[in-house]
């Protein structure tokens, strides 16, 4: 029979010819599949999509649909003729293509597969991006330079991500990164530099917005010119100006230099990030009279940026001292200023005295007397011998004694304010002041040449005017001169020398009582005689004998 609804009529009849009433039976037949249809896809997400279908069946009518995704049965839905049915598929992988198949079922159980459609690709994931900041390179949590940041997709698996752009702002200025990652230079400055970023996919969908706030100051502080105010012998007063309008001032260092290159910080003033203009008068103290100084300020802001202001130059006043009424032997109120408190015989990597490493301390109780005075120069001598002892022994004691004595005296007793230098007394000082000339009258062998049997000599001897090594006198050093450090001894094939040694007493210097008293203040003992303590003179001497004796002079 043909498809459709059929009515069967029938009655019963017996042999006698009697007939029953007519009965009917309705028979339905449908052997035809539903009509052709094509599924549609909508609402694609990163985990699924919606399938839209609809068709009809002229005989029994549509009963429903079966849905297959990627060859896997996903479920079914009821339907009716010409009714649109939507089926939502979930739980799929992002950025993955799936083949979709739909079967239409009529009420008779006939199944019709829909037309083939192109594979459906789920969307990629879109999550909040990540803003990677470099480590803070300034102070107090501030960035002090322009720098690059990296803004990147928050989804690490590129096979899942759907991000095509990242939109960012730096202090409100927008920019676009095409792709999933990019570098952005941060040049904006301030205590609240705001950086935002959000991701976007190809359909215009956006992620959430990520925000970072930083502090950045890449501009040096501003300093006005340091200006001169006043000066004295030991001081110079200046006015200095500084400002930083972003992170604020952290410190101001007041610096000085005596050569315009090497600066020393005398005082550091601390601030707490003020952005206001700071103008201060500052007085440099402890300076040396009659000396040219370079003066500047070094400003550091809270971010750690530094600006060294332009320097000005100023010369301190010269210390004016009147010598008109001074005479030899007068006491002078002198004190070392800017001097060291100790001096070591270990110099330039070696022990120089021959007596072992020794540390000499400054004697702060010394009194000072006039040794020589003129209209332009004053020479003082200590009234007593410093209490510290210095051992000078052997070849190196002879080699370096003059320099050690002079260097120690200057290190411990100079005065930087008045530009005063110090050195040890030497025999020539005494002879010049007393009017004495060394001669054979003081030693019958004075000036005589000799040839000792002993051929070893302190190494400095070859540089002295009275030393002859292997046949010639070529040295230029006088008895109170030393131009550097010397070490060890030498041995000559032929050794000659001239005697420079002589003895004298205070009685040698007749008519010079004031000088005598300035040089050696005696102490009267119980018998009424005068005794003097020996001390080194910064002078060398060589005695005349077969062994050749090398001395540093004592008084």
Coordinates of C-alpha atoms in Angstrom, one line a residue, residues 5-535:
X5 CA -3.8 6.6 6.5
X6 CA -6.0 3.7 5.3
X7 CA -9.5 2.7 6.5
X8 CA -10.3 -1.0 6.4
X9 CA -14.1 -2.0 6.6
X10 CA -15.2 -5.6 7.3
X11 CA -18.3 -7.6 8.5
X12 CA -19.1 -11.2 9.4
X13 CA -21.5 -13.5 7.6
X14 CA -22.8 -16.9 8.7
X15 CA -23.8 -19.8 6.5
X16 CA -27.4 -18.9 6.9
X17 CA -26.6 -15.6 5.2
X18 CA -26.9 -13.5 8.3
X19 CA -24.5 -10.5 8.3
X20 CA -23.0 -8.6 11.2
X21 CA -22.6 -4.9 11.3
X22 CA -19.7 -3.3 9.4
X23 CA -16.5 -2.7 11.5
X24 CA -13.6 -0.4 10.4
X25 CA -9.8 -0.3 11.1
X26 CA -7.6 2.6 10.4
X27 CA -4.1 1.7 9.3
X28 CA -1.3 4.3 9.0
X29 CA 1.8 3.7 6.9
X30 CA 5.0 5.8 6.6
X31 CA 8.0 4.5 4.9
X32 CA 9.4 7.9 3.8
X33 CA 12.2 9.7 5.5
X34 CA 11.8 13.3 6.7
X35 CA 12.5 16.1 4.2
X36 CA 16.0 17.3 3.5
X37 CA 17.4 19.9 5.9
X38 CA 20.7 21.8 6.6
X39 CA 21.8 22.4 10.3
X40 CA 22.8 25.9 11.2
X41 CA 25.4 26.9 13.9
X42 CA 25.3 30.0 16.1
X43 CA 26.6 31.3 19.4
X44 CA 30.1 29.8 19.1
X45 CA 32.1 30.1 22.3
X46 CA 35.4 28.8 23.6
X47 CA 33.7 25.7 25.0
X48 CA 30.8 25.0 22.6
X49 CA 28.1 26.3 20.3
X50 CA 24.3 26.0 19.4
X51 CA 23.0 23.9 16.6
X52 CA 19.8 25.1 15.0
X53 CA 17.6 22.6 12.9
X54 CA 14.1 22.3 11.5
X55 CA 12.4 20.2 8.9
X56 CA 9.1 18.4 8.3
X57 CA 7.6 15.0 7.4
X58 CA 4.5 14.9 5.2
X59 CA 3.3 11.6 6.5
X60 CA 3.8 10.9 10.2
X61 CA 5.5 14.2 11.1
X62 CA 8.7 15.0 12.9
X63 CA 9.4 13.5 16.3
X64 CA 12.8 14.9 17.1
X65 CA 16.5 15.1 16.3
X66 CA 19.8 13.3 17.3
X67 CA 23.0 15.4 17.6
X68 CA 26.6 14.2 17.0
X69 CA 29.7 16.4 17.5
X70 CA 33.1 15.1 16.4
X71 CA 31.5 11.7 15.8
X72 CA 30.3 11.5 19.4
X73 CA 26.6 11.4 20.3
X74 CA 25.8 14.5 22.3
X75 CA 22.0 14.1 22.8
X76 CA 18.6 14.5 21.3
X77 CA 15.7 17.0 21.3
X78 CA 12.0 16.7 20.5
X79 CA 10.6 18.4 17.5
X80 CA 7.6 18.9 15.2
X81 CA 6.9 19.7 11.6
X82 CA 8.4 23.0 10.6
X83 CA 9.4 23.8 14.2
X84 CA 12.9 25.3 14.8
X85 CA 14.9 23.4 17.4
X86 CA 18.0 24.7 19.1
X87 CA 20.5 22.4 20.8
X88 CA 23.4 23.8 22.9
X89 CA 26.6 21.9 22.9
X90 CA 29.1 22.4 25.8
X91 CA 32.3 21.0 27.3
X92 CA 34.3 21.3 24.1
X93 CA 37.9 22.4 23.8
X94 CA 38.9 25.9 22.8
X95 CA 40.1 26.6 19.3
X96 CA 39.2 23.1 18.1
X97 CA 37.4 22.1 14.9
X98 CA 34.5 19.7 15.2
X99 CA 32.4 17.9 12.5
X100 CA 28.6 18.3 13.3
X101 CA 26.0 15.7 12.2
X102 CA 22.3 15.9 12.9
X103 CA 19.6 13.2 12.3
X104 CA 15.9 14.0 12.0
X105 CA 13.4 11.3 13.2
X106 CA 9.8 11.1 12.1
X107 CA 7.1 9.5 14.2
X108 CA 7.3 6.3 12.2
X109 CA 11.0 6.0 13.1
X110 CA 12.4 6.9 9.8
X111 CA 15.7 8.8 10.1
X112 CA 17.1 11.5 7.8
X113 CA 20.6 12.8 8.1
X114 CA 21.0 16.5 7.5
X115 CA 23.2 18.0 4.9
X116 CA 26.9 18.2 5.6
X117 CA 28.2 21.5 6.9
X118 CA 31.8 22.8 7.3
X119 CA 33.5 21.8 10.6
X120 CA 32.8 24.2 13.4
X121 CA 35.8 25.8 15.3
X122 CA 35.3 26.9 18.9
X123 CA 36.7 30.2 19.9
X124 CA 39.9 30.7 21.8
X125 CA 40.0 31.6 25.5
X126 CA 40.2 35.3 26.5
X127 CA 41.5 36.0 30.0
X128 CA 42.9 39.0 31.7
X129 CA 46.4 40.0 30.4
X130 CA 49.5 40.2 32.6
X131 CA 51.6 43.3 33.0
X132 CA 55.3 42.5 33.7
X133 CA 57.2 45.3 35.5
X134 CA 61.0 45.3 35.9
X135 CA 62.6 45.5 39.3
X136 CA 62.5 49.0 40.9
X137 CA 65.9 50.6 40.1
X138 CA 65.6 53.7 42.3
X139 CA 65.2 54.5 45.9
X140 CA 62.1 54.5 48.1
X141 CA 60.1 52.4 45.6
X142 CA 60.7 54.8 42.7
X143 CA 61.8 54.0 39.2
X144 CA 64.4 56.5 38.2
X145 CA 64.7 55.9 34.5
X146 CA 62.5 55.3 31.5
X147 CA 61.9 51.6 31.1
X148 CA 60.0 49.0 29.0
X149 CA 57.2 46.8 30.4
X150 CA 55.9 43.6 28.8
X151 CA 52.2 43.2 28.5
X152 CA 51.2 39.6 27.6
X153 CA 48.2 37.3 27.2
X154 CA 47.2 35.7 30.5
X155 CA 46.6 32.4 28.7
X156 CA 50.0 30.6 28.3
X157 CA 48.7 28.0 25.7
X158 CA 48.6 29.7 22.3
X159 CA 46.5 26.7 21.1
X160 CA 43.7 27.8 23.4
X161 CA 44.0 31.6 23.4
X162 CA 41.8 33.7 21.3
X163 CA 43.5 37.0 21.9
X164 CA 44.3 39.0 18.9
X165 CA 45.0 42.4 20.5
X166 CA 45.9 43.9 23.8
X167 CA 44.7 47.5 24.5
X168 CA 46.7 49.4 27.1
X169 CA 46.9 52.9 28.6
X170 CA 49.8 54.6 30.4
X171 CA 48.5 57.6 32.4
X172 CA 45.4 57.7 30.1
X173 CA 47.3 57.5 26.8
X174 CA 46.0 54.5 24.9
X175 CA 48.0 52.2 22.7
X176 CA 47.4 48.8 21.0
X177 CA 49.5 45.7 20.8
X178 CA 48.6 43.5 17.8
X179 CA 49.1 40.0 18.9
X180 CA 49.4 38.3 22.3
X181 CA 52.4 40.1 23.7
X182 CA 54.4 43.3 23.3
X183 CA 56.8 45.8 24.9
X184 CA 55.7 49.3 26.0
X185 CA 58.0 52.1 27.0
X186 CA 57.0 54.0 30.1
X187 CA 58.1 57.6 29.9
X188 CA 55.3 59.1 32.1
X189 CA 56.4 60.5 35.5
X190 CA 54.7 61.0 38.8
X191 CA 53.9 59.5 42.2
X192 CA 50.9 57.6 40.6
X193 CA 51.6 56.4 37.1
X194 CA 48.7 54.2 36.2
X195 CA 49.1 51.4 33.6
X196 CA 46.0 49.4 32.4
X197 CA 45.6 46.5 30.0
X198 CA 42.8 44.4 28.6
X199 CA 42.7 41.7 26.0
X200 CA 40.5 41.5 22.9
X201 CA 39.5 38.7 20.6
X202 CA 38.6 38.8 16.9
X203 CA 34.9 39.2 17.7
X204 CA 35.5 42.3 19.8
X205 CA 35.1 40.6 23.1
X206 CA 37.2 42.0 25.9
X207 CA 38.7 40.5 29.0
X208 CA 38.7 42.3 32.4
X209 CA 41.0 45.3 32.9
X210 CA 44.3 44.8 34.8
X211 CA 45.8 47.9 36.5
X212 CA 49.3 48.6 37.9
X213 CA 50.3 51.8 39.7
X214 CA 54.0 52.8 40.0
X215 CA 56.1 55.8 41.1
X216 CA 58.6 57.1 38.5
X217 CA 60.9 60.1 38.4
X218 CA 63.4 60.1 35.5
X219 CA 64.1 63.8 35.7
X220 CA 67.2 65.1 37.5
X221 CA 66.6 67.5 40.4
X222 CA 66.8 71.2 39.6
X223 CA 69.6 73.3 41.1
X224 CA 70.0 77.0 40.9
X225 CA 73.5 78.4 40.9
X226 CA 75.4 78.3 44.2
X227 CA 76.2 81.9 44.9
X228 CA 78.8 83.5 47.1
X229 CA 77.8 85.2 50.3
X230 CA 80.9 85.9 52.4
X231 CA 84.3 84.4 53.4
X232 CA 86.9 84.5 56.1
X233 CA 90.2 82.8 56.8
X234 CA 88.7 79.4 57.6
X235 CA 85.2 79.8 56.2
X236 CA 83.2 80.5 53.1
X237 CA 79.4 81.1 53.2
X238 CA 77.3 80.4 50.1
X239 CA 73.7 80.4 49.2
X240 CA 72.4 77.3 47.4
X241 CA 69.0 76.5 45.7
X242 CA 67.5 73.0 45.0
X243 CA 64.1 71.7 43.9
X244 CA 62.6 68.5 42.6
X245 CA 58.9 68.7 41.5
X246 CA 58.3 64.9 41.1
X247 CA 59.7 62.7 43.8
X248 CA 61.1 65.5 45.9
X249 CA 64.4 66.2 47.5
X250 CA 66.1 63.5 49.6
X251 CA 69.5 65.0 50.4
X252 CA 71.7 68.0 49.7
X253 CA 75.4 67.5 50.0
X254 CA 77.6 70.6 50.4
X255 CA 80.9 69.7 48.7
X256 CA 84.3 71.4 48.3
X257 CA 87.4 70.8 46.3
X258 CA 90.9 72.3 46.1
X259 CA 91.5 71.2 42.5
X260 CA 88.1 71.4 40.8
X261 CA 88.0 67.6 40.3
X262 CA 88.0 65.7 43.5
X263 CA 85.2 66.8 45.8
X264 CA 84.7 66.1 49.5
X265 CA 81.3 66.2 51.1
X266 CA 81.5 68.3 54.3
X267 CA 77.8 68.2 55.3
X268 CA 74.7 66.3 54.2
X269 CA 71.2 67.8 54.9
X270 CA 68.3 65.3 54.8
X271 CA 64.8 66.0 53.6
X272 CA 61.7 63.9 53.3
X273 CA 60.7 64.4 49.7
X274 CA 59.7 68.0 49.7
X275 CA 59.0 69.4 46.3
X276 CA 59.2 73.0 47.3
X277 CA 62.2 75.2 46.4
X278 CA 64.9 74.8 49.1
X279 CA 67.2 77.8 49.5
X280 CA 69.8 77.7 52.2
X281 CA 72.9 79.6 53.3
X282 CA 75.7 77.2 54.2
X283 CA 79.1 78.0 55.8
X284 CA 82.0 75.7 54.9
X285 CA 84.3 75.5 58.0
X286 CA 87.8 74.2 58.7
X287 CA 89.2 75.6 55.5
X288 CA 92.8 76.7 54.9
X289 CA 93.6 80.3 54.6
X290 CA 94.6 81.9 51.3
X291 CA 93.4 78.9 49.4
X292 CA 91.2 78.6 46.3
X293 CA 88.1 76.4 46.7
X294 CA 85.6 75.0 44.3
X295 CA 82.2 74.8 46.0
X296 CA 79.0 73.1 44.8
X297 CA 75.9 71.2 46.0
X298 CA 75.1 67.6 45.1
X299 CA 71.3 67.0 45.1
X300 CA 69.7 63.5 45.3
X301 CA 66.0 63.1 44.9
X302 CA 63.8 60.5 46.5
X303 CA 64.1 58.3 43.4
X304 CA 67.9 58.4 43.6
X305 CA 68.6 60.7 40.7
X306 CA 71.6 62.9 41.3
X307 CA 72.6 66.3 40.0
X308 CA 75.9 67.9 40.8
X309 CA 75.4 71.6 40.6
X310 CA 77.8 73.9 38.9
X311 CA 80.7 74.9 41.1
X312 CA 81.7 78.4 42.1
X313 CA 85.3 79.3 43.2
X314 CA 86.3 81.4 46.1
X315 CA 89.6 82.0 47.9
X316 CA 89.7 82.2 51.6
X317 CA 91.3 85.2 53.3
X318 CA 95.0 85.1 54.1
X319 CA 95.9 84.8 57.7
X320 CA 97.6 88.1 58.6
X321 CA 100.1 87.7 61.4
X322 CA 102.2 90.6 62.7
X323 CA 105.8 89.7 63.5
X324 CA 106.9 93.2 64.4
X325 CA 107.2 92.6 68.2
X326 CA 108.4 89.0 68.2
X327 CA 111.9 88.0 69.1
X328 CA 113.8 84.7 69.3
X329 CA 112.8 82.6 72.3
X330 CA 109.3 84.1 72.6
X331 CA 106.5 81.7 73.3
X332 CA 103.8 81.4 70.6
X333 CA 100.3 80.0 71.1
X334 CA 100.5 77.5 68.2
X335 CA 98.4 74.3 67.8
X336 CA 98.4 71.8 64.9
X337 CA 95.1 71.9 63.0
X338 CA 94.2 69.5 60.3
X339 CA 97.1 67.2 61.4
X340 CA 97.0 63.5 62.0
X341 CA 97.1 62.0 65.5
X342 CA 99.5 59.2 64.6
X343 CA 102.3 58.4 62.2
X344 CA 103.6 54.9 61.3
X345 CA 107.1 54.0 60.2
X346 CA 105.4 51.5 57.8
X347 CA 105.2 53.5 54.6
X348 CA 104.5 52.6 51.0
X349 CA 104.4 48.9 51.7
X350 CA 107.5 48.5 53.8
X351 CA 108.9 49.2 57.3
X352 CA 111.4 52.1 56.8
X353 CA 113.1 52.7 60.1
X354 CA 115.1 49.4 60.6
X355 CA 113.7 49.4 64.1
X356 CA 110.5 47.5 63.5
X357 CA 107.1 49.0 62.8
X358 CA 106.5 51.9 65.1
X359 CA 103.5 54.3 65.6
X360 CA 104.3 57.7 66.8
X361 CA 101.5 59.8 68.4
X362 CA 101.1 63.5 68.5
X363 CA 102.2 65.3 71.7
X364 CA 99.4 67.7 72.4
X365 CA 101.1 69.4 75.4
X366 CA 104.1 70.9 73.5
X367 CA 104.9 74.5 73.9
X368 CA 106.3 76.5 71.0
X369 CA 109.0 79.2 70.8
X370 CA 110.3 81.5 68.1
X371 CA 113.4 80.1 66.5
X372 CA 113.7 82.6 63.6
X373 CA 111.6 85.6 62.6
X374 CA 111.6 88.0 59.7
X375 CA 109.1 90.3 58.1
X376 CA 107.5 87.5 56.1
X377 CA 108.4 84.2 57.8
X378 CA 108.2 82.8 61.3
X379 CA 109.9 79.6 62.3
X380 CA 108.9 77.9 65.6
X381 CA 110.6 75.1 67.5
X382 CA 109.1 73.0 70.2
X383 CA 110.3 73.9 73.7
X384 CA 110.7 70.3 74.7
X385 CA 111.2 67.0 73.0
X386 CA 108.1 65.1 72.1
X387 CA 107.6 62.2 74.5
X388 CA 107.3 59.6 71.8
X389 CA 110.5 57.7 70.9
X390 CA 111.6 56.7 67.4
X391 CA 114.1 53.9 66.9
X392 CA 116.3 54.3 63.8
X393 CA 118.5 51.3 63.4
X394 CA 121.0 49.8 60.9
X395 CA 121.2 50.5 57.2
X396 CA 117.5 51.4 56.8
X397 CA 117.6 53.7 59.8
X398 CA 120.4 55.6 58.0
X399 CA 118.7 55.3 54.6
X400 CA 115.4 56.7 55.7
X401 CA 115.9 58.6 58.9
X402 CA 115.8 62.1 57.4
X403 CA 112.5 61.5 55.6
X404 CA 110.9 59.6 58.5
X405 CA 111.7 62.4 60.9
X406 CA 110.5 65.2 58.6
X407 CA 107.4 63.3 57.4
X408 CA 106.3 62.4 60.9
X409 CA 106.8 66.0 62.1
X410 CA 104.7 67.4 59.3
X411 CA 102.0 64.8 59.6
X412 CA 101.6 65.4 63.3
X413 CA 102.3 69.1 63.7
X414 CA 101.2 71.0 60.6
X415 CA 98.5 73.6 60.6
X416 CA 96.3 73.6 57.5
X417 CA 94.4 76.8 58.4
X418 CA 97.6 78.9 58.3
X419 CA 99.3 76.8 55.7
X420 CA 102.1 76.0 58.1
X421 CA 104.3 73.0 57.5
X422 CA 106.5 71.2 60.0
X423 CA 109.7 69.2 59.9
X424 CA 112.4 68.0 62.2
X425 CA 115.3 70.2 63.3
X426 CA 118.5 69.5 61.3
X427 CA 122.1 70.4 61.9
X428 CA 122.1 73.1 59.2
X429 CA 119.3 74.9 61.1
X430 CA 121.6 75.2 64.1
X431 CA 124.7 76.1 62.2
X432 CA 122.9 78.8 60.2
X433 CA 121.3 80.3 63.3
X434 CA 124.5 80.2 65.3
X435 CA 126.8 81.3 62.6
X436 CA 128.9 78.2 62.8
X437 CA 130.6 76.6 59.7
X438 CA 131.8 73.0 60.0
X439 CA 135.5 72.7 59.7
X440 CA 138.6 70.9 60.9
X441 CA 138.4 73.1 64.0
X442 CA 135.5 70.9 65.1
X443 CA 137.1 67.7 63.8
X444 CA 140.6 67.4 62.4
X445 CA 139.4 64.8 59.9
X446 CA 136.5 66.8 58.6
X447 CA 136.4 66.7 54.8
X448 CA 139.2 64.2 54.5
X449 CA 138.9 61.4 52.0
X450 CA 139.3 57.8 53.2
X451 CA 139.2 54.3 51.8
X452 CA 137.6 52.0 54.3
X453 CA 138.3 48.2 54.3
X454 CA 134.6 47.6 54.7
X455 CA 133.0 47.7 51.2
X456 CA 129.3 47.5 52.2
X457 CA 127.3 50.7 52.4
X458 CA 123.7 51.9 53.0
X459 CA 122.1 52.3 49.5
X460 CA 121.5 56.0 49.9
X461 CA 125.3 56.6 50.3
X462 CA 125.9 56.4 46.6
X463 CA 123.5 59.4 46.2
X464 CA 125.3 61.6 48.8
X465 CA 127.8 64.2 47.8
X466 CA 130.5 62.6 50.0
X467 CA 130.1 59.0 48.8
X468 CA 132.2 57.5 46.0
X469 CA 131.2 54.1 44.6
X470 CA 133.7 52.4 42.3
X471 CA 135.7 55.5 41.6
X472 CA 133.6 58.6 41.3
X473 CA 131.6 61.1 43.4
X474 CA 128.3 61.5 41.6
X475 CA 125.8 62.0 44.3
X476 CA 123.8 65.2 44.9
X477 CA 122.1 64.7 48.3
X478 CA 123.2 67.0 51.1
X479 CA 123.4 65.8 54.7
X480 CA 119.8 66.9 55.4
X481 CA 118.2 65.8 52.1
X482 CA 116.3 62.7 51.1
X483 CA 114.2 62.5 48.0
X484 CA 112.4 59.2 48.5
X485 CA 112.5 55.8 50.3
X486 CA 115.7 53.7 50.2
X487 CA 116.1 50.1 51.2
X488 CA 119.0 47.8 51.9
X489 CA 122.7 48.1 51.2
X490 CA 125.2 47.8 48.4
X491 CA 128.7 46.4 47.9
X492 CA 131.4 48.3 46.0
X493 CA 134.6 47.1 44.5
X494 CA 136.1 50.5 45.4
X495 CA 134.6 52.5 48.2
X496 CA 135.6 56.0 49.2
X497 CA 134.1 58.7 51.3
X498 CA 134.7 62.1 52.9
X499 CA 134.3 62.7 56.6
X500 CA 131.3 64.8 57.5
X501 CA 131.3 64.0 61.2
X502 CA 132.1 66.5 63.9
X503 CA 131.2 67.1 67.5
X504 CA 130.2 70.4 69.2
X505 CA 128.6 71.6 72.4
X506 CA 126.5 74.5 73.3
X507 CA 129.7 76.3 74.4
X508 CA 130.6 76.4 70.7
X509 CA 127.9 79.0 70.1
X510 CA 129.1 81.9 72.1
X511 CA 127.0 85.1 72.4
X512 CA 123.8 83.3 71.2
X513 CA 122.1 82.7 74.5
X514 CA 118.6 83.4 73.1
X515 CA 119.0 80.8 70.4
X516 CA 120.6 78.4 72.8
X517 CA 117.6 78.6 75.1
X518 CA 115.2 78.2 72.2
X519 CA 117.0 75.0 71.0
X520 CA 117.5 73.2 74.3
X521 CA 115.6 74.2 77.4
X522 CA 117.5 72.6 80.3
X523 CA 116.3 71.3 83.6
X524 CA 118.4 72.1 86.7
X525 CA 119.2 69.1 88.7
X526 CA 119.9 68.9 92.5
X527 CA 123.6 69.8 92.0
X528 CA 122.7 72.9 90.0
X529 CA 124.0 71.7 86.7
X530 CA 121.9 71.7 83.5
X531 CA 121.0 68.5 81.7
X532 CA 119.5 68.1 78.2
X533 CA 117.7 65.1 76.7
X534 CA 119.1 63.8 73.4
X535 CA 117.0 63.8 70.3

